[in-house]
């Protein structure tokens, strides 16, 4: 007889971990994330093309090593790593060791050049790219009680919530530093400590090159007062219910992640940089500029293609949309390839 677990009260971190990554978890379902939400990778091949150009810049900064690593962390069903390999110049592609890191099984038909593992490798020389990975690293949720005390939010499998114990220890210290709350009942926060740890570990795997995390983000001076925890199912935002039927996600305190990396490296790394996706993609040649109208008369087919490309670029860089995503850029032993010349 199967144990009824629907009535168990757990913190959001434990509940989300099981709902997303357990044996029957959301990220192990056959349709994959693309069956439920659209990322920059799915929006346009221009995104993979931009990442390929970034990898080429990293390659140049490294002096064109015999083996150039590209690690797609949180690889979904391999869409980004496949697109990057297709967009690379043949000379660079011949030297690339590509790896998709994902808990789900290797996708059927994936390019045989791509290694598929559940853990990132060590000793990376190249580019580690984590697109919408950190937002799915489960975190605890805190809510201020009537007495003004932040307490952990407990949840059952059906999404019902209640308040638990006061936030304490390292989690309380993180809140005080990165998401201080007024003593106002109902204010909420997501405690990003596990994400800080996860990102510091990912960066530590890079011996030389670049690590980038791309995600929904906010910074200390503009934290949302009621948090951002939400769910996605079949292309629609929905209530976060930790039963494995939907994605459970929350925006990322990328400034805290950046600081954790500097602390973990004992100051050995240069400071990480935060910029918008709009700025990052423009630095990589994705602008969204419309083609000149004169092209419509001289080469109508090229004009239509260029117009479609401009529309896709505009979506990737749009204010209020994908363009507002945060890029956390950490160089390891090379100059920042996204720095303006």
Short mmCIF file of C-alpha atoms in Angstrom, two decimals:
data_model
loop_
_atom_site.label_atom_id
_atom_site.label_comp_id
_atom_site.label_asym_id
_atom_site.label_seq_id
_atom_site.Cartn_x
_atom_site.Cartn_y
_atom_site.Cartn_z
CA UNK A 1 0.00 0.00 0.00
CA UNK A 2 1.40 3.38 -1.03
CA UNK A 3 1.94 5.88 1.78
CA UNK A 4 -0.25 8.99 1.56
CA UNK A 5 2.17 11.92 1.56
CA UNK A 6 -0.24 14.67 0.57
CA UNK A 7 -0.75 15.82 4.17
CA UNK A 8 2.95 16.19 5.07
CA UNK A 9 4.11 19.68 6.01
CA UNK A 10 7.54 20.48 4.57
CA UNK A 11 9.59 23.54 3.79
CA UNK A 12 9.39 24.76 0.21
CA UNK A 13 12.97 23.69 -0.47
CA UNK A 14 12.34 20.01 0.33
CA UNK A 15 8.93 20.01 -1.32
CA UNK A 16 10.24 21.60 -4.51
CA UNK A 17 13.26 19.32 -4.68
CA UNK A 18 11.05 16.25 -4.68
CA UNK A 19 8.43 17.77 -7.00
CA UNK A 20 11.00 18.85 -9.59
CA UNK A 21 13.72 16.22 -9.38
CA UNK A 22 12.25 13.18 -7.60
CA UNK A 23 11.58 9.89 -9.44
CA UNK A 24 8.28 11.25 -10.78
CA UNK A 25 9.42 14.87 -10.79
CA UNK A 26 8.54 17.56 -13.30
CA UNK A 27 12.02 17.69 -14.87
CA UNK A 28 12.03 13.95 -15.50
CA UNK A 29 8.85 14.04 -17.58
CA UNK A 30 9.26 13.02 -21.25
CA UNK A 31 8.04 16.31 -22.76
CA UNK A 32 10.78 18.28 -20.99
CA UNK A 33 10.66 21.94 -19.95
CA UNK A 34 9.84 23.11 -23.49
CA UNK A 35 6.45 21.45 -23.12
CA UNK A 36 5.54 23.96 -20.42
CA UNK A 37 7.46 27.21 -20.87
CA UNK A 38 9.56 29.08 -23.41
CA UNK A 39 13.10 30.23 -22.72
CA UNK A 40 15.42 32.38 -24.81
CA UNK A 41 16.80 29.18 -26.32
CA UNK A 42 13.35 28.24 -27.63
CA UNK A 43 12.51 31.80 -28.72
CA UNK A 44 15.18 32.04 -31.40
CA UNK A 45 18.26 30.34 -32.80
CA UNK A 46 19.87 33.79 -32.47
CA UNK A 47 20.41 33.04 -28.79
CA UNK A 48 22.48 29.91 -29.44
CA UNK A 49 24.32 31.82 -32.16
CA UNK A 50 25.23 34.55 -29.67
CA UNK A 51 26.47 31.97 -27.15
CA UNK A 52 28.54 30.38 -29.95
CA UNK A 53 30.16 33.78 -30.67
CA UNK A 54 30.83 34.17 -26.95
CA UNK A 55 32.50 30.74 -26.90
CA UNK A 56 34.68 31.85 -29.81
CA UNK A 57 35.75 34.93 -27.83
CA UNK A 58 36.60 32.70 -24.87
CA UNK A 59 38.56 30.42 -27.22
CA UNK A 60 40.56 33.39 -28.50
CA UNK A 61 41.28 34.61 -24.98
CA UNK A 62 42.50 31.11 -24.07
CA UNK A 63 44.80 30.96 -27.09
CA UNK A 64 42.79 28.31 -28.98
CA UNK A 65 43.43 25.30 -26.72
CA UNK A 66 43.47 21.77 -28.15
CA UNK A 67 40.32 21.02 -26.16
CA UNK A 68 37.75 23.77 -25.58
CA UNK A 69 34.99 22.97 -23.09
CA UNK A 70 31.40 24.06 -23.48
CA UNK A 71 29.23 23.03 -20.53
CA UNK A 72 25.47 23.60 -20.74
CA UNK A 73 24.40 23.52 -17.09
CA UNK A 74 20.70 22.73 -16.73
CA UNK A 75 20.58 21.55 -20.32
CA UNK A 76 16.88 20.68 -20.57
CA UNK A 77 16.68 18.45 -23.62
CA UNK A 78 19.92 19.68 -25.15
CA UNK A 79 18.49 22.52 -27.22
CA UNK A 80 21.20 25.07 -26.39
CA UNK A 81 24.24 22.82 -26.68
CA UNK A 82 22.91 21.49 -30.00
CA UNK A 83 22.37 25.02 -31.32
CA UNK A 84 25.80 26.19 -30.20
CA UNK A 85 27.57 23.28 -31.92
CA UNK A 86 25.65 24.01 -35.12
CA UNK A 87 26.56 27.71 -35.04
CA UNK A 88 30.30 27.34 -34.39
CA UNK A 89 32.91 27.70 -37.12
CA UNK A 90 34.11 24.22 -38.09
CA UNK A 91 37.64 24.84 -36.85
CA UNK A 92 36.37 25.69 -33.37
CA UNK A 93 33.69 22.99 -33.32
CA UNK A 94 36.36 20.36 -34.05
CA UNK A 95 38.08 21.21 -30.76
CA UNK A 96 34.98 21.56 -28.58
CA UNK A 97 34.18 19.08 -25.85
CA UNK A 98 30.46 19.66 -25.33
CA UNK A 99 28.63 18.52 -22.23
CA UNK A 100 24.99 18.77 -21.22
CA UNK A 101 24.40 18.62 -17.48
CA UNK A 102 20.89 17.52 -16.54
CA UNK A 103 19.20 15.04 -14.18
CA UNK A 104 16.82 13.78 -16.86
CA UNK A 105 17.89 10.93 -19.13
CA UNK A 106 19.85 11.66 -22.27
CA UNK A 107 17.46 12.83 -25.01
CA UNK A 108 16.86 10.44 -27.87
CA UNK A 109 18.67 11.56 -31.01
CA UNK A 110 20.97 14.02 -29.26
CA UNK A 111 24.13 14.88 -31.21
CA UNK A 112 26.63 12.10 -30.33
CA UNK A 113 29.32 14.72 -29.77
CA UNK A 114 27.50 15.84 -26.62
CA UNK A 115 28.38 14.12 -23.36
CA UNK A 116 25.38 13.88 -20.99
CA UNK A 117 25.85 13.77 -17.23
CA UNK A 118 24.06 14.62 -14.01
CA UNK A 119 26.99 16.58 -12.56
CA UNK A 120 29.23 19.23 -14.12
CA UNK A 121 32.82 18.16 -14.84
CA UNK A 122 35.80 19.54 -13.00
CA UNK A 123 38.73 21.31 -14.59
CA UNK A 124 36.78 23.18 -17.27
CA UNK A 125 38.77 25.19 -19.79
CA UNK A 126 36.23 27.16 -21.77
CA UNK A 127 32.67 28.31 -21.12
CA UNK A 128 30.19 27.12 -18.52
CA UNK A 129 26.73 28.50 -19.37
CA UNK A 130 23.75 28.11 -17.03
CA UNK A 131 20.57 29.34 -18.72
CA UNK A 132 17.59 29.44 -16.34
CA UNK A 133 19.22 26.95 -14.00
CA UNK A 134 19.50 28.84 -10.73
CA UNK A 135 15.78 29.72 -10.62
CA UNK A 136 15.08 25.99 -10.31
CA UNK A 137 17.53 25.44 -7.44
CA UNK A 138 14.94 25.01 -4.64
CA UNK A 139 14.93 27.51 -1.78
CA UNK A 140 13.06 28.07 1.45
CA UNK A 141 10.35 30.73 1.61
CA UNK A 142 10.02 33.07 4.58
CA UNK A 143 6.97 35.09 5.61
CA UNK A 144 6.62 37.73 8.32
CA UNK A 145 4.13 36.71 11.01
CA UNK A 146 1.74 39.05 12.92
CA UNK A 147 4.48 39.73 15.48
CA UNK A 148 6.89 40.88 12.79
CA UNK A 149 9.02 37.72 12.90
CA UNK A 150 10.12 36.03 9.62
CA UNK A 151 9.09 32.36 9.71
CA UNK A 152 9.66 29.50 7.31
CA UNK A 153 6.65 28.71 5.12
CA UNK A 154 5.60 25.06 5.20
CA UNK A 155 3.61 23.50 2.36
CA UNK A 156 1.67 20.32 1.62
CA UNK A 157 1.62 18.52 -1.70
CA UNK A 158 -1.64 20.22 -2.68
CA UNK A 159 -0.07 23.68 -2.21
CA UNK A 160 -1.70 24.52 1.13
CA UNK A 161 0.64 26.60 3.30
CA UNK A 162 1.16 27.45 6.96
CA UNK A 163 3.92 29.15 8.94
CA UNK A 164 6.58 27.12 10.68
CA UNK A 165 9.53 27.96 12.92
CA UNK A 166 11.26 31.36 12.90
CA UNK A 167 14.08 31.66 10.38
CA UNK A 168 17.39 31.08 12.17
CA UNK A 169 21.09 30.44 11.68
CA UNK A 170 22.70 30.95 8.29
CA UNK A 171 19.31 31.48 6.65
CA UNK A 172 18.51 34.35 9.02
CA UNK A 173 21.93 35.87 8.34
CA UNK A 174 21.32 35.63 4.59
CA UNK A 175 17.94 37.35 4.93
CA UNK A 176 19.40 40.13 7.05
CA UNK A 177 22.13 40.82 4.52
CA UNK A 178 20.42 40.22 1.20
CA UNK A 179 16.66 40.53 1.71
CA UNK A 180 15.96 42.48 4.90
CA UNK A 181 12.25 42.59 5.68
CA UNK A 182 10.19 45.20 7.46
CA UNK A 183 8.20 43.83 10.43
CA UNK A 184 5.00 43.88 8.36
CA UNK A 185 2.75 40.84 8.37
CA UNK A 186 2.58 38.95 5.09
CA UNK A 187 5.84 40.14 3.52
CA UNK A 188 7.66 37.24 1.88
CA UNK A 189 11.14 36.40 0.66
CA UNK A 190 12.94 33.49 -0.94
CA UNK A 191 16.12 32.55 0.94
CA UNK A 192 18.71 32.23 -1.82
CA UNK A 193 21.50 30.60 0.18
CA UNK A 194 21.38 27.25 -1.74
CA UNK A 195 21.70 29.15 -5.01
CA UNK A 196 24.76 31.02 -3.75
CA UNK A 197 26.33 27.68 -2.86
CA UNK A 198 25.35 26.06 -6.15
CA UNK A 199 26.78 28.91 -8.21
CA UNK A 200 30.04 29.07 -6.23
CA UNK A 201 30.45 25.33 -6.82
CA UNK A 202 29.80 25.74 -10.55
CA UNK A 203 32.38 28.52 -10.86
CA UNK A 204 34.90 26.45 -8.90
CA UNK A 205 34.68 23.82 -11.66
CA UNK A 206 36.17 26.30 -14.16
CA UNK A 207 39.98 26.23 -14.20
CA UNK A 208 40.22 28.90 -16.89
CA UNK A 209 37.57 30.60 -18.97
CA UNK A 210 34.15 32.03 -18.25
CA UNK A 211 31.07 31.11 -16.21
CA UNK A 212 27.71 32.73 -16.92
CA UNK A 213 24.32 32.38 -15.27
CA UNK A 214 21.28 33.79 -17.06
CA UNK A 215 18.02 34.12 -15.16
CA UNK A 216 15.04 36.06 -13.91
CA UNK A 217 16.71 38.25 -11.32
CA UNK A 218 16.44 41.06 -8.81
CA UNK A 219 18.92 42.94 -6.64
CA UNK A 220 18.92 44.08 -3.02
CA UNK A 221 17.66 47.57 -3.78
CA UNK A 222 14.58 46.24 -5.59
CA UNK A 223 13.46 42.98 -3.98
CA UNK A 224 9.76 42.19 -4.58
CA UNK A 225 7.93 42.57 -1.24
CA UNK A 226 5.91 39.37 -1.58
CA UNK A 227 8.50 37.18 -3.28
CA UNK A 228 8.31 35.61 -6.73
CA UNK A 229 7.53 31.92 -6.15
CA UNK A 230 5.29 30.68 -8.95
CA UNK A 231 4.52 27.73 -11.20
CA UNK A 232 4.26 27.06 -14.95
CA UNK A 233 2.20 24.40 -16.65
CA UNK A 234 1.56 23.98 -20.39
CA UNK A 235 2.69 27.49 -21.24
CA UNK A 236 0.70 29.26 -18.52
CA UNK A 237 1.67 30.67 -15.17
CA UNK A 238 -0.09 28.85 -12.37
CA UNK A 239 -0.08 28.47 -8.60
CA UNK A 240 3.04 26.64 -7.40
CA UNK A 241 1.86 23.20 -6.30
CA UNK A 242 4.65 20.77 -5.32
CA UNK A 243 3.07 17.60 -6.73
CA UNK A 244 5.27 17.19 -9.83
CA UNK A 245 2.63 18.53 -12.22
CA UNK A 246 4.20 21.97 -12.81
CA UNK A 247 7.46 23.83 -12.80
CA UNK A 248 8.23 25.63 -9.54
CA UNK A 249 10.46 28.65 -9.91
CA UNK A 250 11.47 31.87 -8.21
CA UNK A 251 13.59 34.78 -9.40
CA UNK A 252 17.27 34.80 -8.41
CA UNK A 253 19.17 37.19 -6.16
CA UNK A 254 22.09 37.28 -8.59
CA UNK A 255 23.91 39.93 -6.56
CA UNK A 256 24.08 37.49 -3.64
CA UNK A 257 25.36 34.74 -5.96
CA UNK A 258 28.07 37.07 -7.23
CA UNK A 259 29.19 37.89 -3.71
CA UNK A 260 29.23 34.21 -2.72
CA UNK A 261 31.58 33.44 -5.60
CA UNK A 262 34.02 36.11 -4.48
CA UNK A 263 33.88 34.84 -0.90
CA UNK A 264 34.38 31.20 -1.91
CA UNK A 265 37.41 32.07 -4.02
CA UNK A 266 38.92 34.10 -1.18
CA UNK A 267 39.24 37.06 -3.51
CA UNK A 268 41.26 35.10 -6.07
CA UNK A 269 38.79 35.91 -8.86
CA UNK A 270 38.01 39.34 -10.32
CA UNK A 271 34.65 40.71 -9.36
CA UNK A 272 31.66 39.21 -11.13
CA UNK A 273 29.63 41.48 -13.37
CA UNK A 274 25.85 41.84 -13.57
CA UNK A 275 24.24 43.09 -16.75
CA UNK A 276 20.95 42.71 -18.55
CA UNK A 277 20.42 40.21 -21.33
CA UNK A 278 19.71 43.17 -23.59
CA UNK A 279 23.20 44.59 -22.96
CA UNK A 280 24.89 41.19 -23.18
CA UNK A 281 23.28 40.19 -26.47
CA UNK A 282 23.95 43.59 -28.01
CA UNK A 283 27.62 43.13 -27.12
CA UNK A 284 27.40 39.84 -29.03
CA UNK A 285 25.82 41.41 -32.11
CA UNK A 286 22.10 40.79 -31.44
CA UNK A 287 20.49 44.21 -31.81
CA UNK A 288 16.98 43.84 -33.21
CA UNK A 289 17.64 46.61 -35.76
CA UNK A 290 15.27 46.49 -38.75
CA UNK A 291 16.83 45.96 -42.19
CA UNK A 292 16.89 48.96 -44.54
CA UNK A 293 13.77 49.31 -46.68
CA UNK A 294 15.92 49.54 -49.78
CA UNK A 295 16.72 45.84 -49.35
CA UNK A 296 13.03 45.04 -49.92
CA UNK A 297 13.30 46.21 -53.52
CA UNK A 298 16.79 44.90 -54.30
CA UNK A 299 16.47 41.49 -52.59
CA UNK A 300 12.96 40.80 -51.24
CA UNK A 301 13.82 37.32 -49.95
CA UNK A 302 16.79 38.59 -47.96
CA UNK A 303 14.64 41.43 -46.63
CA UNK A 304 12.00 39.01 -45.32
CA UNK A 305 14.68 36.88 -43.66
CA UNK A 306 16.32 39.92 -42.10
CA UNK A 307 12.97 41.24 -40.89
CA UNK A 308 12.15 37.91 -39.23
CA UNK A 309 15.58 37.87 -37.59
CA UNK A 310 15.09 41.44 -36.34
CA UNK A 311 11.77 40.42 -34.80
CA UNK A 312 13.37 37.50 -32.98
CA UNK A 313 16.23 39.70 -31.78
CA UNK A 314 13.72 42.27 -30.53
CA UNK A 315 12.00 39.57 -28.45
CA UNK A 316 15.29 38.42 -26.93
CA UNK A 317 16.22 42.00 -25.95
CA UNK A 318 12.79 43.44 -25.13
CA UNK A 319 12.39 45.65 -22.03
CA UNK A 320 9.85 44.11 -19.69
CA UNK A 321 10.55 40.68 -21.17
CA UNK A 322 13.54 38.50 -22.00
CA UNK A 323 15.78 41.54 -22.36
CA UNK A 324 15.49 42.21 -18.62
CA UNK A 325 16.94 38.84 -17.65
CA UNK A 326 20.11 39.11 -15.60
CA UNK A 327 23.48 37.82 -16.82
CA UNK A 328 25.97 37.04 -14.06
CA UNK A 329 29.40 36.99 -15.70
CA UNK A 330 32.43 35.54 -13.92
CA UNK A 331 35.83 35.47 -15.62
CA UNK A 332 38.40 32.94 -14.49
CA UNK A 333 41.93 33.71 -15.64
CA UNK A 334 40.92 35.62 -18.80
CA UNK A 335 39.65 39.15 -19.54
CA UNK A 336 35.88 39.51 -19.57
CA UNK A 337 34.90 38.81 -23.23
CA UNK A 338 31.77 40.95 -22.85
CA UNK A 339 33.68 44.07 -21.88
CA UNK A 340 33.19 46.94 -24.26
CA UNK A 341 36.34 47.57 -26.33
#
